Short mmCIF file of C-alpha atoms and ligand atoms in Angstrom, two decimals:
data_model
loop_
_atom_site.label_atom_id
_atom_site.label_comp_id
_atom_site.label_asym_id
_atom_site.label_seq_id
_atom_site.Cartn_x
_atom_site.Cartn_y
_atom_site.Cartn_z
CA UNK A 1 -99.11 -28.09 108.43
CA UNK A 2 -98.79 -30.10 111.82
CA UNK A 3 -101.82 -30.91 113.55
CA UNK A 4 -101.98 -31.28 117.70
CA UNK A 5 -104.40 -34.33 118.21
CA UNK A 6 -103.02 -35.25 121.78
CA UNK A 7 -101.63 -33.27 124.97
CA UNK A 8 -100.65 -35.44 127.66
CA UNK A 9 -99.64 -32.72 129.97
CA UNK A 10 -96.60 -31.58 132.17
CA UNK A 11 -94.15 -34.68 131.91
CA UNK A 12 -90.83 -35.38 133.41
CA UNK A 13 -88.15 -37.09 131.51
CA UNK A 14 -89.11 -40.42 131.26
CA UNK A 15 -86.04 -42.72 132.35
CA UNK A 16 -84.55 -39.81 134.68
CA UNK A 17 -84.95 -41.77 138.47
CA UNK A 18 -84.38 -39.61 140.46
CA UNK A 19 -82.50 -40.00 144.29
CA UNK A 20 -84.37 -38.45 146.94
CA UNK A 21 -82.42 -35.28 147.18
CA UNK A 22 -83.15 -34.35 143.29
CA UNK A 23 -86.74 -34.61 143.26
CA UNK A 24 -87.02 -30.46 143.92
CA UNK A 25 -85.73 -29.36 140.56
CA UNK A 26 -87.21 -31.15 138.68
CA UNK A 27 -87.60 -30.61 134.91
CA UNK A 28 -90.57 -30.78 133.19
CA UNK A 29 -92.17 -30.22 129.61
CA UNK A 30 -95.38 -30.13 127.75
CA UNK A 31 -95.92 -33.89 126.15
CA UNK A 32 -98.37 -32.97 123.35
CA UNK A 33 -98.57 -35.08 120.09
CA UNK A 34 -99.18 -33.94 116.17
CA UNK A 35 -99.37 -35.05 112.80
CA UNK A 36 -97.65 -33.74 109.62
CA UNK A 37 -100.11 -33.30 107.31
CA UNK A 38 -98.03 -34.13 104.38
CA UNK A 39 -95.93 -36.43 105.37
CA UNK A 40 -98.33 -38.27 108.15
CA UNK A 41 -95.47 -38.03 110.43
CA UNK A 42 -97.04 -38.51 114.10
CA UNK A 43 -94.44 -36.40 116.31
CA UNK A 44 -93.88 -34.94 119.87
CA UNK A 45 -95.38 -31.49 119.67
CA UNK A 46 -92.22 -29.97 121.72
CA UNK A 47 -88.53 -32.19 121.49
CA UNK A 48 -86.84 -32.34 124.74
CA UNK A 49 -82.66 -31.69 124.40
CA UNK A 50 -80.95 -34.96 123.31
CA UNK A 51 -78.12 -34.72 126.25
CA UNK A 52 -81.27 -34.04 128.84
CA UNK A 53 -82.41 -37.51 127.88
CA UNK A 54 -79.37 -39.44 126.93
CA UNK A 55 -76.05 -39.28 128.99
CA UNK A 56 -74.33 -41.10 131.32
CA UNK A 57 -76.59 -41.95 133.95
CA UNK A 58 -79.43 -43.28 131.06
CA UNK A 59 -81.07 -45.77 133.26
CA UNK A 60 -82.34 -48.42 130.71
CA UNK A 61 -80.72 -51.37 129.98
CA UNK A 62 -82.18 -53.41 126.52
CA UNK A 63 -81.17 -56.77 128.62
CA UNK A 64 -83.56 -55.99 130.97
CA UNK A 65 -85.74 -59.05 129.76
CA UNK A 66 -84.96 -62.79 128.52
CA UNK A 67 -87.77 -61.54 125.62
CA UNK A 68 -85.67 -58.93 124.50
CA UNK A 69 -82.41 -60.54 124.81
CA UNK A 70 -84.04 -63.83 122.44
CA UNK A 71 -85.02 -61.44 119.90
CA UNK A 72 -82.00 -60.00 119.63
CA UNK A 73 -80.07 -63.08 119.39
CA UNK A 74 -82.63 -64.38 116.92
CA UNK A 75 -82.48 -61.38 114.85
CA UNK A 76 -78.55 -61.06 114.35
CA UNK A 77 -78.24 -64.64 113.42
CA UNK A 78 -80.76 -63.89 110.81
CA UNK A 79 -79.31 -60.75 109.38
CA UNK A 80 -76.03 -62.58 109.37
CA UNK A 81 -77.45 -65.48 106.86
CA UNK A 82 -79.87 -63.48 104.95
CA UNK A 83 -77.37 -60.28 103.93
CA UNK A 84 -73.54 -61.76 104.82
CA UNK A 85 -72.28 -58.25 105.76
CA UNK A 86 -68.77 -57.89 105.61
CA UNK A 87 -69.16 -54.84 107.52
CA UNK A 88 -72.12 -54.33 110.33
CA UNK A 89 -72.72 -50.75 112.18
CA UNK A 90 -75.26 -50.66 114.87
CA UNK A 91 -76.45 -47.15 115.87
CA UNK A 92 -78.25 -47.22 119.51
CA UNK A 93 -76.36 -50.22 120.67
CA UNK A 94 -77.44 -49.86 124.46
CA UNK A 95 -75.87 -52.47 126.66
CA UNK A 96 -74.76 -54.58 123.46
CA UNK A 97 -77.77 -57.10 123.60
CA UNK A 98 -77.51 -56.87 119.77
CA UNK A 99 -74.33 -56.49 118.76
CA UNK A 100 -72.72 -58.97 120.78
CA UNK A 101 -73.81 -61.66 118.78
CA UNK A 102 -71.82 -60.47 116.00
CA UNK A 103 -68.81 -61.13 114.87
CA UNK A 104 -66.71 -58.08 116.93
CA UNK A 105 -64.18 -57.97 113.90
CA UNK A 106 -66.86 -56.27 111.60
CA UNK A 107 -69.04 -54.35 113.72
CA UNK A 108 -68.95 -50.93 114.64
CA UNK A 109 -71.65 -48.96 116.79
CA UNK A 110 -72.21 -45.55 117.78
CA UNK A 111 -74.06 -44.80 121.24
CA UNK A 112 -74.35 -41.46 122.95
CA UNK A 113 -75.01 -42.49 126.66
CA UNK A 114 -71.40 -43.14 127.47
CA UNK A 115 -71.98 -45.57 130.55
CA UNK A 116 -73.42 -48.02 127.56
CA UNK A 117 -70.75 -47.50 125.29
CA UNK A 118 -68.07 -47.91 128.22
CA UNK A 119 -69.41 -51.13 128.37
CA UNK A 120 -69.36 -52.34 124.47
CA UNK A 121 -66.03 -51.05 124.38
CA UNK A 122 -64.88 -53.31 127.22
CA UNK A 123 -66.66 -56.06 125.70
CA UNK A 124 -63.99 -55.73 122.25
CA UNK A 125 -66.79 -53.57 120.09
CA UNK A 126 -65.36 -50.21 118.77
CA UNK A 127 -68.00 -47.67 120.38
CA UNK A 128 -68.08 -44.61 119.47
CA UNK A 129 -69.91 -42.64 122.04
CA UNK A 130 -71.65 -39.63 120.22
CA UNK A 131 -75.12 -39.29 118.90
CA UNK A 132 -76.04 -40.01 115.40
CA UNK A 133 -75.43 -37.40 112.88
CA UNK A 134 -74.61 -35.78 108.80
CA UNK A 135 -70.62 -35.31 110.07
CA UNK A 136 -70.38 -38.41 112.40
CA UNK A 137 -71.34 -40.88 109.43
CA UNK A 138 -68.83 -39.22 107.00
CA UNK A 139 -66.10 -39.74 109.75
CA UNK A 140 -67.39 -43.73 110.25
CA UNK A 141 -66.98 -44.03 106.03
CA UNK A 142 -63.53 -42.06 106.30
CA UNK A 143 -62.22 -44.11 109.01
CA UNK A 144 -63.75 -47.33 108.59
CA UNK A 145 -65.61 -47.64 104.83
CA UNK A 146 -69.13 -48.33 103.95
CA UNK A 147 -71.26 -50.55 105.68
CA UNK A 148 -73.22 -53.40 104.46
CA UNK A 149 -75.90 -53.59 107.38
CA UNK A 150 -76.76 -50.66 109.37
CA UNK A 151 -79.03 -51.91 112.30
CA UNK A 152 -80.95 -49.88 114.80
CA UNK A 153 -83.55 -50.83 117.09
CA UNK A 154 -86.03 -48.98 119.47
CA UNK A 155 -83.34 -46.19 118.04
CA UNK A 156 -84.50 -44.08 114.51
CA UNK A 157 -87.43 -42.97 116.59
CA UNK A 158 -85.56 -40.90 119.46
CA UNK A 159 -84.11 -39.16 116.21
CA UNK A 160 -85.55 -35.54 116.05
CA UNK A 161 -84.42 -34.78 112.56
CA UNK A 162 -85.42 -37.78 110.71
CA UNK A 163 -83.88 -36.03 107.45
CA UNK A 164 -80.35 -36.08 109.08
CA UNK A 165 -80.31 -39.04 110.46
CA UNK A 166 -80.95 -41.12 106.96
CA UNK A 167 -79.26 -38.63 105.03
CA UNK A 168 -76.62 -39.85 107.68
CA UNK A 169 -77.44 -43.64 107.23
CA UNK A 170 -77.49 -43.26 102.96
CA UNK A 171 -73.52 -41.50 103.55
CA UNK A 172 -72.16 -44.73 105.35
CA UNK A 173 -74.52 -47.66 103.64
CA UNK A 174 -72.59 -48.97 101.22
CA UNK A 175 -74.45 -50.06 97.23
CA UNK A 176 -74.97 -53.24 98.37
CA UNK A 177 -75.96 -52.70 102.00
CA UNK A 178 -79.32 -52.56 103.99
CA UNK A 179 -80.53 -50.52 106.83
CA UNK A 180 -82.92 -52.43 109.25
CA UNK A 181 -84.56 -50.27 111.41
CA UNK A 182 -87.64 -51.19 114.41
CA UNK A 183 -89.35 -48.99 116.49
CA UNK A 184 -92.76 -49.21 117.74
CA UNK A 185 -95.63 -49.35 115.49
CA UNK A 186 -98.24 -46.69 115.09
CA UNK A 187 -100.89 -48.24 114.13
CA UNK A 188 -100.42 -50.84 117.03
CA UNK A 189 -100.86 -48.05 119.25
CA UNK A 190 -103.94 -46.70 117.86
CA UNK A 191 -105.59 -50.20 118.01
CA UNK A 192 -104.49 -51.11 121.59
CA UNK A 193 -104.52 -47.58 122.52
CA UNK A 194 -100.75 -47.92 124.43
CA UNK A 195 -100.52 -44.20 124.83
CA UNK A 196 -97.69 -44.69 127.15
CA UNK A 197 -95.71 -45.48 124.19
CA UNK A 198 -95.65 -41.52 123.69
CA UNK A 199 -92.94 -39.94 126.07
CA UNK A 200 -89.84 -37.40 125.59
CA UNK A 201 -87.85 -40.34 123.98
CA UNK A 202 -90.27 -41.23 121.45
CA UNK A 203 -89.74 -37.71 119.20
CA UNK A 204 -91.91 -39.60 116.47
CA UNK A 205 -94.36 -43.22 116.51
CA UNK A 206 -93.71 -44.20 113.10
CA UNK A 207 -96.38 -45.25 110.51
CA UNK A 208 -95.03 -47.27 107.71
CA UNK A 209 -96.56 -44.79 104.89
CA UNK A 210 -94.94 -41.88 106.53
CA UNK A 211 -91.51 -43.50 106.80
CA UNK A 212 -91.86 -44.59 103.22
CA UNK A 213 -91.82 -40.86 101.80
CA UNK A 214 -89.37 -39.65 104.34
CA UNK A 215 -86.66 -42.20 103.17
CA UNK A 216 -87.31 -41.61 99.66
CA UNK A 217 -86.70 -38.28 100.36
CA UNK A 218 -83.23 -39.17 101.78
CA UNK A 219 -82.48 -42.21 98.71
CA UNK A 220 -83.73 -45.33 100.88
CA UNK A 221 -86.42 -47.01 100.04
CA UNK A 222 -88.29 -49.67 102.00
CA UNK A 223 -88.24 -53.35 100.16
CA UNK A 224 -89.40 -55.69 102.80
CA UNK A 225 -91.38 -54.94 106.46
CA UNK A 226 -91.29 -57.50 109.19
CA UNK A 227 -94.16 -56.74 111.82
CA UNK A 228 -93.45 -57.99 115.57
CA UNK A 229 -94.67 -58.28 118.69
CA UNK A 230 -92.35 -57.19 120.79
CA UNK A 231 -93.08 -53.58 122.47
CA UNK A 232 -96.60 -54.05 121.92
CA UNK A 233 -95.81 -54.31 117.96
CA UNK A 234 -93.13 -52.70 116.00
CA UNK A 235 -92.06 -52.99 112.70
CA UNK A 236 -88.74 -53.80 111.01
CA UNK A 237 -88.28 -51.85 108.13
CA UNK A 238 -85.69 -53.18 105.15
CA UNK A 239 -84.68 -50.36 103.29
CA UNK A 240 -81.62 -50.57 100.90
CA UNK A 241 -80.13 -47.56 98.29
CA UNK A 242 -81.63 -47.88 95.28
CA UNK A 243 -85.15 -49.04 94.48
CA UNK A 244 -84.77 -52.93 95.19
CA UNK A 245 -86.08 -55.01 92.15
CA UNK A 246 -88.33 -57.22 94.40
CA UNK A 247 -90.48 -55.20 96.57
CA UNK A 248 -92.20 -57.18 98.52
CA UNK A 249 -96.05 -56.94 98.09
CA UNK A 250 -96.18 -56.90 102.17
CA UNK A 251 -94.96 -53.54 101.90
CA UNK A 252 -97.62 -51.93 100.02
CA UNK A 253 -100.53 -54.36 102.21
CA UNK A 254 -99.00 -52.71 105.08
CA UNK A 255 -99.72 -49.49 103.57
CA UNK A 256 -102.71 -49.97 102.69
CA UNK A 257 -103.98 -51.76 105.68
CA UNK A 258 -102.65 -48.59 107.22
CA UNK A 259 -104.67 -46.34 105.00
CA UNK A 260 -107.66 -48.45 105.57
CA UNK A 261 -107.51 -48.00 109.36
CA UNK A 262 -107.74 -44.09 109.17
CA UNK A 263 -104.17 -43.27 110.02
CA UNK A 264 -104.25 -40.04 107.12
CA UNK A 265 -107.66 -39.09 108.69
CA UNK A 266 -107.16 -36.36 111.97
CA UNK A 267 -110.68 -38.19 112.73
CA UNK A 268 -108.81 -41.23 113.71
CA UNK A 269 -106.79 -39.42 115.93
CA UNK A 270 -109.17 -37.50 117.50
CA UNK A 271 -110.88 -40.60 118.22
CA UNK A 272 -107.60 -42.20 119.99
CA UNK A 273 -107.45 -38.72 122.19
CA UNK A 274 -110.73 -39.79 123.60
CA UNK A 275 -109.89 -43.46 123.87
CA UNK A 276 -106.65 -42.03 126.01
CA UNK A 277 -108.78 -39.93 128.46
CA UNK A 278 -111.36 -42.51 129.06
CA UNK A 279 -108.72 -45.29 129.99
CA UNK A 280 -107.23 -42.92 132.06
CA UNK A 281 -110.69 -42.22 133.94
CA UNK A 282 -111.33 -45.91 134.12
CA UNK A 283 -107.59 -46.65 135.44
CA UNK A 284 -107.97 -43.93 138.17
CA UNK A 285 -111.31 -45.03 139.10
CA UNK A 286 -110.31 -48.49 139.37
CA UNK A 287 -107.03 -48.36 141.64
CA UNK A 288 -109.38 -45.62 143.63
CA UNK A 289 -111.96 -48.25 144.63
CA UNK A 290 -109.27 -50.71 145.54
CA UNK A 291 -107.92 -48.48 147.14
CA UNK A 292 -110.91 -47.62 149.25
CA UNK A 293 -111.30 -51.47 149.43
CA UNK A 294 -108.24 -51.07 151.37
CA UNK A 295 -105.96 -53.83 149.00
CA UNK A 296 -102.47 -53.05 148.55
CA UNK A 297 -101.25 -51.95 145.39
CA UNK A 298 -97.78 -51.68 143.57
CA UNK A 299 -96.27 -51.11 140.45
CA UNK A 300 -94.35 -53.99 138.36
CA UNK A 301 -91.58 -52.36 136.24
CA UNK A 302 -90.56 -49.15 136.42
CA UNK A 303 -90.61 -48.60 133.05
CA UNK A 304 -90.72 -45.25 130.52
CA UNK A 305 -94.17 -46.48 129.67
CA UNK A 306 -95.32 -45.70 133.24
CA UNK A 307 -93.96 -42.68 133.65
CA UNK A 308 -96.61 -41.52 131.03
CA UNK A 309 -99.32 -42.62 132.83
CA UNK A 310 -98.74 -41.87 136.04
CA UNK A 311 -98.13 -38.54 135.13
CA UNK A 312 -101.00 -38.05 132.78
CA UNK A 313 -103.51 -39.92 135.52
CA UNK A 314 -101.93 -38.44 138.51
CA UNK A 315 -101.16 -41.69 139.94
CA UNK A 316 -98.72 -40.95 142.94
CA UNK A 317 -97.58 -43.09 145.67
CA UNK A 318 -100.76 -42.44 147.72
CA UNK A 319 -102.62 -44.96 144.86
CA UNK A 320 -99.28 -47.23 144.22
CA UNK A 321 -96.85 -47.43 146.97
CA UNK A 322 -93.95 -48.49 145.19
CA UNK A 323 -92.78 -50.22 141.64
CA UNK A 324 -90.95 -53.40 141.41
CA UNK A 325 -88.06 -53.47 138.67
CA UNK A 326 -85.03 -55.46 138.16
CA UNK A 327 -82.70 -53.05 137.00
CA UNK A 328 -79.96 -51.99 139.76
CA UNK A 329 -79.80 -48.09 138.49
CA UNK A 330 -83.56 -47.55 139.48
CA UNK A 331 -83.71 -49.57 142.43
CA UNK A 332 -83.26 -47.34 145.48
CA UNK A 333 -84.32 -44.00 143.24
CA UNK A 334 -88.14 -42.25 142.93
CA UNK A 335 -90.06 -42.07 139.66
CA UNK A 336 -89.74 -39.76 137.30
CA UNK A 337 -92.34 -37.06 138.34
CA UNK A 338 -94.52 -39.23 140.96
CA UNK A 339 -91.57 -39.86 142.90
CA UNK A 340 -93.15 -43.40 143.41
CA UNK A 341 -90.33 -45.54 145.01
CA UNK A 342 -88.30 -48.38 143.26
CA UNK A 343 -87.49 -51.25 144.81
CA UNK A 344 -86.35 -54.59 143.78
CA UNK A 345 -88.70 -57.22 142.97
CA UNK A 346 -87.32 -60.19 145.55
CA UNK A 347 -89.31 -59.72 148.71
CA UNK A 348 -91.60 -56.78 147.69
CA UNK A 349 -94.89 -58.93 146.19
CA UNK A 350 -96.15 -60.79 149.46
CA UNK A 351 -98.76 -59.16 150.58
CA UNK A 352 -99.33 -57.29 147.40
CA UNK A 353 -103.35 -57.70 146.15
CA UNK A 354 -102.85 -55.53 142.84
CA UNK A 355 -99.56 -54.67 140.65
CA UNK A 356 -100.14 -52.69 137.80
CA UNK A 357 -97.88 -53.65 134.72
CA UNK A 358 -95.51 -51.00 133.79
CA UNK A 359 -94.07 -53.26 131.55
CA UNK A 360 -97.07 -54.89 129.53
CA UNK A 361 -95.36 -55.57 127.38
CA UNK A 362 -93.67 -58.58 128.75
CA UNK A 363 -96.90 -60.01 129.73
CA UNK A 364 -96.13 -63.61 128.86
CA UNK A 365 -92.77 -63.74 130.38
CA UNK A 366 -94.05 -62.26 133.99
CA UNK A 367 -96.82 -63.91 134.21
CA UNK A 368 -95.00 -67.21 133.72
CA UNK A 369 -92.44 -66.20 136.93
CA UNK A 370 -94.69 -64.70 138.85
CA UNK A 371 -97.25 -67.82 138.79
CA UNK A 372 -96.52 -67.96 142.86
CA UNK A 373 -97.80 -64.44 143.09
CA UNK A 374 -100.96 -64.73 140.58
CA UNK A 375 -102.46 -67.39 143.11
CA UNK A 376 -103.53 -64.78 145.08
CA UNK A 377 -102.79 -61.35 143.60
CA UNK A 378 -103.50 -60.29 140.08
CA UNK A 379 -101.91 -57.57 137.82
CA UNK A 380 -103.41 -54.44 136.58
CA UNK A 381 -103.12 -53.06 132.95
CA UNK A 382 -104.78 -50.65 130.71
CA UNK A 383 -103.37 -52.21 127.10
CA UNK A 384 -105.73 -52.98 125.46
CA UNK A 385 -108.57 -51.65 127.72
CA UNK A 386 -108.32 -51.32 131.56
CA UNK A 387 -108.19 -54.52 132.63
CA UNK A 388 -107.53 -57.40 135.20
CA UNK A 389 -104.96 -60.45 134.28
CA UNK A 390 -105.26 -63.14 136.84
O1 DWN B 401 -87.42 -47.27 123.17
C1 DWN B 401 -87.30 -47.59 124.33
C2 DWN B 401 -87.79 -48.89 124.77
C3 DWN B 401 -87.46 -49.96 123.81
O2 DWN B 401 -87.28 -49.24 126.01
C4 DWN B 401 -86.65 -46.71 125.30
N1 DWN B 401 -86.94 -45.37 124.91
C5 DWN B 401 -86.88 -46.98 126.72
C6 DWN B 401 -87.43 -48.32 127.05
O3 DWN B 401 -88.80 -48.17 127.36
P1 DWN B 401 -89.46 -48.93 128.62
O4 DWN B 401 -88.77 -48.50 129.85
O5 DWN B 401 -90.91 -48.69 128.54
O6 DWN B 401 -89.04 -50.43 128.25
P2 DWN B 401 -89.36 -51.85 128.80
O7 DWN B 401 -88.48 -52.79 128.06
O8 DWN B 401 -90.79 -52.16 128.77
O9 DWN B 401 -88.88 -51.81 130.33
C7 DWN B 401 -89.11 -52.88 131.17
C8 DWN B 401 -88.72 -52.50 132.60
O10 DWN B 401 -89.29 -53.45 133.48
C9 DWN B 401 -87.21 -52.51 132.84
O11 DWN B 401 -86.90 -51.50 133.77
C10 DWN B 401 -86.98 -53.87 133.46
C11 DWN B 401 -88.26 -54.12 134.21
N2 DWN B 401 -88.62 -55.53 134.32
C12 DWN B 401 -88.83 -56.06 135.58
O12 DWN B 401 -88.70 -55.37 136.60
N3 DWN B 401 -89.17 -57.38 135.66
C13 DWN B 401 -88.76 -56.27 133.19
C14 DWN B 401 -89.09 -57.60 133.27
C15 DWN B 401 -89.27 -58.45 132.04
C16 DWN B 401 -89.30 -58.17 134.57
O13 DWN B 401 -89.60 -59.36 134.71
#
């Protein structure tokens, strides 16, 4: 039985910026959130159509951020040492922030929004631009054999049926191989109460105990986790065919300290449903008294994040006048929804007061390049609690 703990309203696709002349037909859908109560699967209530959310104009690049594009480097290098795959696939492989710092003559990767894999093809990695699937992985172990790593990042959790997709990943990992997998963590959410991590990408916020049954249920079982910071905290999950001999005891703590924080318990998550609403009362009622304070207000990063919030609190472009972001494809466009205005960030902070941080979650990294701008403005954020960084 699935159990609604969350609704979070009408909701626009989260990465869709949108030109001017699109903003009338918009599409929207009903962003609730549920758990499975066997399998403590935490899922969208309603999936939005894969191709609605992932084509050719998907606007967000993983290089977006020297954070990201560290980890990734740091990451690959230590798959590399620790497994020595002859053969590496990469499913999700974006702009190639991962994969390009592997060897191109054994890695594969498979990624539906065709302007991405236009680009990893040009850069010498076989893309194969299609989403991830049952059929698609026999083809890959047909046409180019098993693989020893399967990596996916920020990737498994856009996957609407999780059965498929690692059914899919057991077909093409070869005896020896490992799948590494990190998505944001659910329990991370819960604590900071980062509701924004919930939009029409995110079909499921994986626990660790819920991901553990589901991949037994498919033949992969989890032998190592790696929690991390990045995205507010994810996990990387090691999982590998057959029941590894060492386990590591992190795996179970995990679980446990999981279990211990109430995330089988509806109680918990009726409890995070009225964290949500009262950070979105204090987050309204703080921009409205700036507002009436007369500062000015923007937005810094215009990310998917944000486009939860806004559209949960209502925040239009009568509270934030326009968002900062780096990335070219959003610049010049409207928010998803709000149709809040994106503009790029040179020249657009000088006689800001306020910015609220779309993107949190690169708190450290902003604030140390936008040191000029915190002399006399501040940022605005509501992870953990609605709050003031100066
Ligand atoms: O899973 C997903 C995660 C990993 O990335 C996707 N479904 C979509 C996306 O979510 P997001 O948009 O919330 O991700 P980010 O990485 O928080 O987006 C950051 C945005 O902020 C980008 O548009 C780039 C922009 N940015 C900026 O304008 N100035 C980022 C930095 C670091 C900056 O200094």
């Amino acid at each position: 039985m699935k159990v609604k703990f969350l609704d979070l309203g009408q909701q626009p696709i989260a990465n869709n910026f949108l030109l001017p002349e699109q903003v009338d037909d918009e599409f929207k859908y009903h962003l609730t959130v549920e758990i499975d109560d066997g399998t403590k699967l935490v899922s969208l209530g309603e999936f939005v159509a894969p191709e609605k959310m992932f084509n050719d104009t998907y606007a967000y690049h993983s290089s977006g951020s020297k954070t990201m594009q560290e980890h990734f480097k740091k990451t690959a290098i230590a798959l590399v040492n620790n497994f020595a795959p002859l053969k590496v696939l990469e499913i999700g492989s974006n702009d190639g922030v991962f994969i390009k710092n592997i060897n191109s003559d054994i890695a594969i990767a498979v990624e539906p929004c065709s302007n991405f894999a236009d680009l990893t093809n040009k850069m010498g990695y076989k893309t194969i631009s299609e989403f991830w699937t049952l059929d698609l992985a026999k083809e890959i172990r047909s046409k180019h054999g098993a693989q020893d790593l399967i990596y996916a990042a920020n990737c498994m959790c856009h996957i609407q049926n999780l059965s498929e997709a690692f059914a899919a990943v057991n077909e093409c990992l070869s005896d020896r191989g490992v799948f590494v997998f990190e998505d944001p963590s659910l329990s991370k959410m819960i604590e900071r109460c980062s509701y924004d991590q919930i939009y029409d990408e995110h079909a499921h916020i994986f626990s660790v105990t819920a991901l553990n049954k589901i991949l037994a249920s498919q033949g992969l079982y989890i032998f190592r986790v790696e929690k991390l910071n990045v995205h507010g905290g994810s996990n990387r999950i090691f999982a590998s065919k057959r029941l590894h001999k060492n386990i590591e005891a992190n795996v179970d703590d995990i679980m446990k300290e999981e279990f211990n924080m109430g995330l089988e318990d509806i109680r918990t998550y009726n409890n995070f449903a009225t964290r949500v609403e009262q950070s979105r009362v204090q987050l309204l009622g703080l921009l409205k008294e700036f507002k009436r304070k007369n500062f000015n207000i923007v937005g810094y990063g215009a990310t998917s994040k944000s486009t939860t919030v806004f559209n949960y609190c209502g925040i239009d472009s009568s509270l934030i006048g326009y968002i900062t972001d780096t990335t070219p494809t959003k610049q010049g466009k409207v928010s998803p929804g709000m149709h809040i205005p994106v503009v790029p960030r040179e020249g657009n902070l000088n006689s800001v007061d306020y910015a609220y941080l779309g993107a949190w979650n690169y708190e450290a990294e902003i604030a140390e390049k936008e040191s000029e701008f915190l002399r006399s403005g501040a940022f605005i954020t509501h992870v953990p609690y609605v709050r003031i960084i100066r």
